Tab-separated table of C-alpha atoms in Angstrom:
chain	number	residue	atom	x	y	z
A	1317	LEU	CA	7.487	-14.106	15.025
A	1318	ALA	CA	7.515	-11.597	12.775
A	1319	GLU	CA	11.370	-11.922	12.612
A	1320	ARG	CA	11.218	-15.550	12.195
A	1321	GLU	CA	8.714	-15.711	9.081
A	1322	LEU	CA	9.943	-12.963	7.277
A	1323	ARG	CA	13.904	-14.739	7.068
A	1324	ALA	CA	11.323	-17.772	6.416
A	1325	GLY	CA	9.922	-15.709	3.246
A	1326	VAL	CA	13.228	-13.781	2.364
A	1327	GLU	CA	14.751	-17.691	1.868
A	1328	ALA	CA	12.020	-19.682	0.657
A	1329	ASN	CA	11.966	-16.737	-2.572
A	1330	ARG	CA	15.581	-16.161	-2.911
A	1331	ALA	CA	15.253	-12.794	-2.135
A	1332	GLU	CA	17.971	-9.915	-1.183
A	1333	GLY	CA	15.736	-8.881	1.688
A	1334	GLY	CA	12.626	-8.066	3.205
A	1335	THR	CA	10.498	-6.243	5.854
A	1336	ALA	CA	7.439	-6.936	7.603
A	1337	ILE	CA	4.547	-4.851	9.647
A	1338	ILE	CA	2.106	-5.278	12.097
A	1339	MET	CA	-0.117	-2.415	12.700
A	1340	ASN	CA	-3.293	-1.674	14.714
A	1341	PRO	CA	-5.356	0.907	11.996
A	1342	ALA	CA	-7.482	1.797	14.514
A	1343	SER	CA	-4.239	3.235	17.069
A	1344	GLY	CA	-1.264	3.433	14.474
A	1345	GLU	CA	0.592	1.619	17.281
A	1346	ILE	CA	3.655	-0.701	15.576
A	1347	LEU	CA	2.932	-4.295	17.213
A	1348	ALA	CA	5.848	-5.577	15.499
A	1349	LEU	CA	8.234	-4.479	12.763
A	1350	ALA	CA	10.989	-6.680	11.282
A	1351	ASN	CA	13.716	-6.274	9.056
A	1352	TRP	CA	16.300	-8.949	7.132
A	1353	PRO	CA	18.849	-9.173	6.823
A	1354	THR	CA	19.285	-7.919	10.407
A	1355	PHE	CA	22.243	-7.627	12.675
A	1356	ASN	CA	23.779	-7.877	16.828
A	1357	PRO	CA	23.219	-4.184	18.020
A	1358	ASN	CA	26.072	-5.729	20.564
A	1359	ALA	CA	28.172	-5.710	17.195
A	1360	PHE	CA	27.425	-2.663	15.839
A	1361	GLY	CA	30.516	-2.383	13.861
A	1362	LYS	CA	30.772	-5.752	12.448
A	1363	ALA	CA	27.309	-5.262	10.678
A	1364	ASP	CA	27.159	-4.291	7.025
A	1365	GLU	CA	25.429	-0.637	5.909
A	1366	ALA	CA	22.782	-3.374	4.195
A	1367	ALA	CA	21.450	-5.197	7.326
A	1368	ARG	CA	21.753	-2.082	9.595
A	1369	ARG	CA	18.884	-0.408	7.050
A	1370	ASN	CA	15.975	0.261	8.572
A	1371	ARG	CA	14.208	-0.787	5.564
A	1372	ALA	CA	10.548	-0.054	6.228
A	1373	ILE	CA	11.187	3.505	6.317
A	1374	GLN	CA	14.511	3.857	3.642
A	1375	SER	CA	13.916	1.464	1.337
A	1376	LEU	CA	11.845	3.064	-1.647
A	1377	TYR	CA	9.918	0.659	-3.919
A	1378	GLU	CA	7.555	0.506	-6.185
A	1379	PRO	CA	4.162	-1.005	-5.170
A	1380	GLY	CA	3.117	-2.530	-7.937
A	1381	SER	CA	-0.662	-3.933	-7.892
A	1382	THR	CA	-1.395	-3.106	-3.805
A	1383	PHE	CA	-1.311	0.838	-4.663
A	1384	LYS	CA	-4.901	0.227	-6.945
A	1385	ILE	CA	-6.133	1.010	-3.721
A	1386	VAL	CA	-5.627	4.289	-3.819
A	1387	THR	CA	-6.654	4.554	-7.887
A	1388	ALA	CA	-10.039	2.547	-7.027
A	1389	SER	CA	-10.789	5.059	-3.578
A	1390	ALA	CA	-10.242	8.229	-5.347
A	1391	ALA	CA	-12.586	6.638	-8.201
A	1392	LEU	CA	-15.267	5.892	-5.891
A	1393	GLU	CA	-14.830	8.594	-4.022
A	1394	GLN	CA	-15.129	10.629	-7.140
A	1395	ARG	CA	-18.378	9.084	-8.159
A	1396	LEU	CA	-16.725	8.131	-11.292
A	1397	ILE	CA	-17.765	4.328	-11.194
A	1398	THR	CA	-19.004	2.318	-8.609
A	1399	PRO	CA	-18.505	-1.286	-7.875
A	1400	GLU	CA	-21.025	-2.854	-10.429
A	1401	SER	CA	-19.664	-0.410	-13.049
A	1402	MET	CA	-18.997	-2.731	-15.927
A	1403	VAL	CA	-14.537	-1.529	-17.904
A	1404	GLU	CA	-13.637	-3.194	-21.097
A	1405	THR	CA	-10.032	-5.025	-20.896
A	1406	SER	CA	-10.336	-5.980	-23.972
A	1407	PRO	CA	-7.949	-7.436	-26.194
A	1408	GLY	CA	-5.842	-7.781	-23.124
A	1409	HIS	CA	-3.903	-5.216	-23.242
A	1410	ILE	CA	-3.224	-1.513	-23.556
A	1411	THR	CA	-0.895	0.568	-25.290
A	1412	PHE	CA	0.595	4.383	-25.078
A	1413	PRO	CA	3.626	5.852	-27.512
A	1414	GLY	CA	6.644	4.963	-26.851
A	1415	ARG	CA	6.362	2.092	-24.671
A	1416	LYS	CA	5.752	-1.564	-24.527
A	1417	PRO	CA	2.343	-2.767	-24.097
A	1418	ILE	CA	0.943	-3.234	-21.132
A	1419	TYR	CA	-0.492	-6.561	-20.219
A	1420	ASP	CA	-3.035	-8.049	-18.131
A	1421	THR	CA	-2.675	-11.801	-17.001
A	1422	HIS	CA	-5.360	-13.668	-19.202
A	1423	HIS	CA	-7.441	-12.292	-20.911
A	1424	TYR	CA	-10.635	-10.717	-18.653
A	1425	GLY	CA	-13.488	-8.847	-21.595
A	1426	THR	CA	-15.659	-6.814	-20.380
A	1427	ILE	CA	-15.729	-7.007	-16.154
A	1428	ASP	CA	-17.212	-5.008	-13.404
A	1429	PHE	CA	-14.922	-3.147	-11.636
A	1430	THR	CA	-14.939	-5.000	-8.894
A	1431	ASP	CA	-13.505	-7.739	-10.485
A	1432	VAL	CA	-10.957	-5.412	-11.846
A	1433	ILE	CA	-9.469	-5.514	-8.734
A	1434	VAL	CA	-10.532	-8.969	-7.809
A	1435	LYS	CA	-8.629	-10.293	-10.742
A	1436	SER	CA	-5.838	-7.063	-10.331
A	1437	SER	CA	-6.626	-6.380	-14.093
A	1438	ASN	CA	-4.286	-3.792	-15.379
A	1439	VAL	CA	-5.646	-2.493	-18.356
A	1440	GLY	CA	-9.104	-1.853	-15.989
A	1441	ALA	CA	-7.074	-0.189	-13.408
A	1442	ILE	CA	-5.643	2.188	-16.101
A	1443	LYS	CA	-8.878	2.858	-17.772
A	1444	VAL	CA	-10.467	3.776	-14.167
A	1445	GLY	CA	-7.061	5.813	-13.416
A	1446	LEU	CA	-7.688	7.752	-16.933
A	1447	ARG	CA	-11.118	8.848	-15.513
A	1448	VAL	CA	-9.812	10.081	-12.268
A	1449	GLY	CA	-7.090	11.702	-14.435
A	1450	PRO	CA	-3.440	13.305	-13.435
A	1451	GLN	CA	-4.905	16.000	-10.620
A	1452	LEU	CA	-7.161	14.179	-8.761
A	1453	LEU	CA	-5.065	10.592	-9.002
A	1454	THR	CA	-1.910	13.269	-7.513
A	1455	ASP	CA	-4.432	14.566	-4.738
A	1456	TYR	CA	-5.319	10.877	-3.594
A	1457	VAL	CA	-2.111	9.831	-3.587
A	1458	GLY	CA	-0.880	12.756	-1.094
A	1459	ARG	CA	-4.402	11.892	0.992
A	1460	PHE	CA	-3.083	8.507	1.590
A	1461	GLY	CA	0.367	10.063	2.915
A	1462	PHE	CA	2.694	9.041	0.301
A	1463	GLY	CA	5.494	11.684	-1.133
A	1464	GLN	CA	5.516	12.761	2.343
A	1465	THR	CA	7.124	11.620	5.443
A	1466	ILE	CA	4.212	10.542	8.440
A	1467	ALA	CA	6.201	8.393	11.109
A	1468	PRO	CA	8.086	10.841	13.253
A	1469	ASP	CA	8.861	7.809	15.973
A	1470	PHE	CA	11.308	6.979	13.483
A	1471	ARG	CA	14.626	9.219	12.444
A	1472	GLY	CA	15.983	8.890	8.653
A	1473	GLU	CA	12.751	8.362	6.735
A	1474	THR	CA	12.337	9.141	3.311
A	1475	ALA	CA	9.669	10.502	1.577
A	1476	GLY	CA	9.242	8.847	-1.185
A	1477	ILE	CA	8.960	9.360	-4.827
A	1478	VAL	CA	5.859	11.017	-6.042
A	1479	TRP	CA	5.329	13.231	-9.258
A	1480	SER	CA	3.106	16.176	-9.620
A	1481	ALA	CA	-0.016	16.224	-11.661
A	1482	ALA	CA	1.822	18.462	-14.091
A	1483	ARG	CA	4.393	15.738	-15.844
A	1484	LEU	CA	1.862	13.047	-15.502
A	1485	ASP	CA	0.571	12.381	-19.079
A	1486	PRO	CA	-1.505	9.209	-19.934
A	1487	SER	CA	1.228	7.420	-19.825
A	1488	ALA	CA	2.900	8.305	-16.513
A	1489	VAL	CA	-1.058	8.659	-15.425
A	1490	ALA	CA	-1.297	4.270	-16.414
A	1491	SER	CA	2.001	3.820	-14.407
A	1492	VAL	CA	0.788	5.659	-10.897
A	1493	SER	CA	-2.787	3.795	-11.387
A	1494	MET	CA	-0.915	0.166	-11.260
A	1495	GLY	CA	1.385	0.978	-8.865
A	1496	TYR	CA	4.951	1.870	-10.967
A	1497	GLN	CA	6.607	5.119	-11.320
A	1498	ILE	CA	6.063	5.895	-7.805
A	1499	GLY	CA	8.421	5.395	-5.025
A	1500	VAL	CA	7.016	4.266	-1.508
A	1501	THR	CA	8.053	3.063	2.094
A	1502	PRO	CA	6.503	-0.055	3.122
A	1503	MET	CA	5.778	2.332	6.140
A	1504	GLN	CA	3.822	4.249	3.562
A	1505	MET	CA	2.099	1.584	2.135
A	1506	VAL	CA	0.671	-0.117	5.802
A	1507	THR	CA	-0.212	3.228	6.938
A	1508	ALA	CA	-2.253	3.543	3.497
A	1509	VAL	CA	-4.025	0.230	3.747
A	1510	SER	CA	-4.647	0.819	7.279
A	1511	ALA	CA	-6.425	3.528	6.398
A	1512	ILE	CA	-9.132	1.895	4.485
A	1513	ALA	CA	-8.644	0.111	7.278
A	1514	ASN	CA	-10.068	2.228	9.742
A	1515	GLY	CA	-12.853	3.920	7.863
A	1516	GLY	CA	-10.696	6.138	6.107
A	1517	SER	CA	-8.738	8.265	8.885
A	1518	LEU	CA	-5.154	8.413	7.779
A	1519	ILE	CA	-3.338	7.724	11.503
A	1520	GLU	CA	-0.052	8.912	12.473
A	1521	PRO	CA	2.499	5.080	12.715
A	1522	ARG	CA	3.393	5.418	16.393
A	1523	VAL	CA	5.905	2.406	18.572
A	1524	VAL	CA	6.021	4.169	21.797
A	1525	ARG	CA	2.468	2.913	23.581
A	1526	ALA	CA	3.069	5.490	26.924
A	1527	PHE	CA	5.462	7.123	28.980
A	1528	ILE	CA	6.051	7.034	33.129
A	1529	ARG	CA	6.463	9.907	34.426
A	1530	ASP	CA	6.794	10.681	38.010
A	1531	GLY	CA	5.359	6.934	39.073
A	1532	ARG	CA	2.527	7.361	36.260
A	1533	ARG	CA	1.565	6.400	32.923
A	1534	VAL	CA	1.145	8.996	30.422
A	1535	GLU	CA	-0.662	7.653	26.620
A	1536	VAL	CA	0.593	8.751	23.608
A	1537	PRO	CA	-2.642	9.856	21.945
A	1538	ARG	CA	-3.837	8.534	18.758
A	1539	LYS	CA	-2.645	11.426	16.077
A	1540	THR	CA	-5.393	11.697	12.975
A	1541	VAL	CA	-3.292	12.829	10.253
A	1542	ARG	CA	-6.455	13.538	7.961
A	1543	GLN	CA	-9.326	11.809	6.687
A	1544	ALA	CA	-8.242	10.092	3.435
A	1545	ILE	CA	-11.357	9.096	1.880
A	1546	THR	CA	-15.139	9.261	3.279
A	1547	ALA	CA	-16.320	6.258	5.433
A	1548	GLU	CA	-18.672	5.012	3.044
A	1549	THR	CA	-15.784	4.856	0.444
A	1550	ALA	CA	-13.586	3.016	3.363
A	1551	ALA	CA	-16.248	0.079	3.076
A	1552	THR	CA	-16.797	-0.070	-0.142
A	1553	VAL	CA	-12.933	-0.729	-0.732
A	1554	THR	CA	-13.303	-2.659	2.071
A	1555	THR	CA	-15.905	-4.910	0.743
A	1556	ILE	CA	-13.716	-5.494	-2.937
A	1557	MET	CA	-10.967	-6.519	-0.730
A	1558	GLU	CA	-12.675	-9.176	1.058
A	1559	GLN	CA	-13.502	-10.582	-2.350
A	1560	VAL	CA	-10.431	-10.443	-3.206
A	1561	VAL	CA	-9.437	-12.670	-0.280
A	1562	GLU	CA	-12.038	-14.631	-0.974
A	1563	ARG	CA	-11.928	-15.345	-4.594
A	1564	GLY	CA	-9.682	-13.373	-6.436
A	1565	THR	CA	-5.919	-13.574	-6.607
A	1566	ALA	CA	-5.047	-13.513	-2.853
A	1567	LYS	CA	-7.278	-16.728	-1.646
A	1568	THR	CA	-4.054	-17.781	-0.172
A	1569	ALA	CA	-4.129	-15.684	2.846
A	1570	GLN	CA	-7.762	-17.161	3.888
A	1571	ILE	CA	-7.737	-18.030	7.897
A	1572	GLU	CA	-10.543	-20.225	8.484
A	1573	GLY	CA	-12.781	-18.232	10.983
A	1574	TYR	CA	-11.507	-14.466	9.889
A	1575	THR	CA	-12.647	-12.097	7.488
A	1576	ILE	CA	-9.416	-11.253	5.764
A	1577	ALA	CA	-9.369	-7.876	3.579
A	1578	GLY	CA	-6.539	-8.130	1.282
A	1579	LYS	CA	-4.341	-6.838	-2.024
A	1580	THR	CA	-1.569	-8.433	-3.779
A	1581	GLY	CA	0.478	-7.196	-5.887
A	1582	THR	CA	3.947	-7.251	-7.775
A	1583	ALA	CA	6.797	-4.553	-6.922
A	1584	ALA	CA	9.508	-4.063	-8.506
């Protein structure tokens, strides 16, 4: 099902390729993983290199606004802001020396931090990210598993690209705060979001549920890598993400009868 729907999405958007990962956040189990284009393993030699690549763990991209959950988590955890704190986003853009202005999709004016995420305001996220600062922001990037390999069940995993705090001037902090100037894999991103859903615990992704040894079934234990954020912060971020789906940029993700939490993003 994941492969079928991924293919449909790639074709509908005329994309070169795509990845879909479905993870149980509580256990770290990968329930489905699909890449497109794919290949026939019975004719491995006939497939080109792009089709054989496991995009989920090897392809790096700038995650864009989905990464704002890291900025939000850092700011909320450090009590630099609350969901109700007002953030001035006027005049709808922000500038840094030597680069083009960074714009919001709309001019939002003064909005609370919840709406910064619900409306996915770049200006708002940047202003909050500047409050967090390069050292703390880099710390939370690492806490969520970016810049490191996190899925030992997969070979050839890429660690990604994360800049050191010393190299993050205000312009770079602005970029990272909204998910740019950082390279992540789809596996890292889904694991980070799963940590939010799992009370702040970063769980190691895995594809093997159990082994059969001498006729006995031996479960592979759930492995907690670290507590990325507190359960309280995770609950707050989850509530904000629920509003993203209920009334924000991710309304098309609504499913009748379910409460959905999400975050949209434009990747590069």
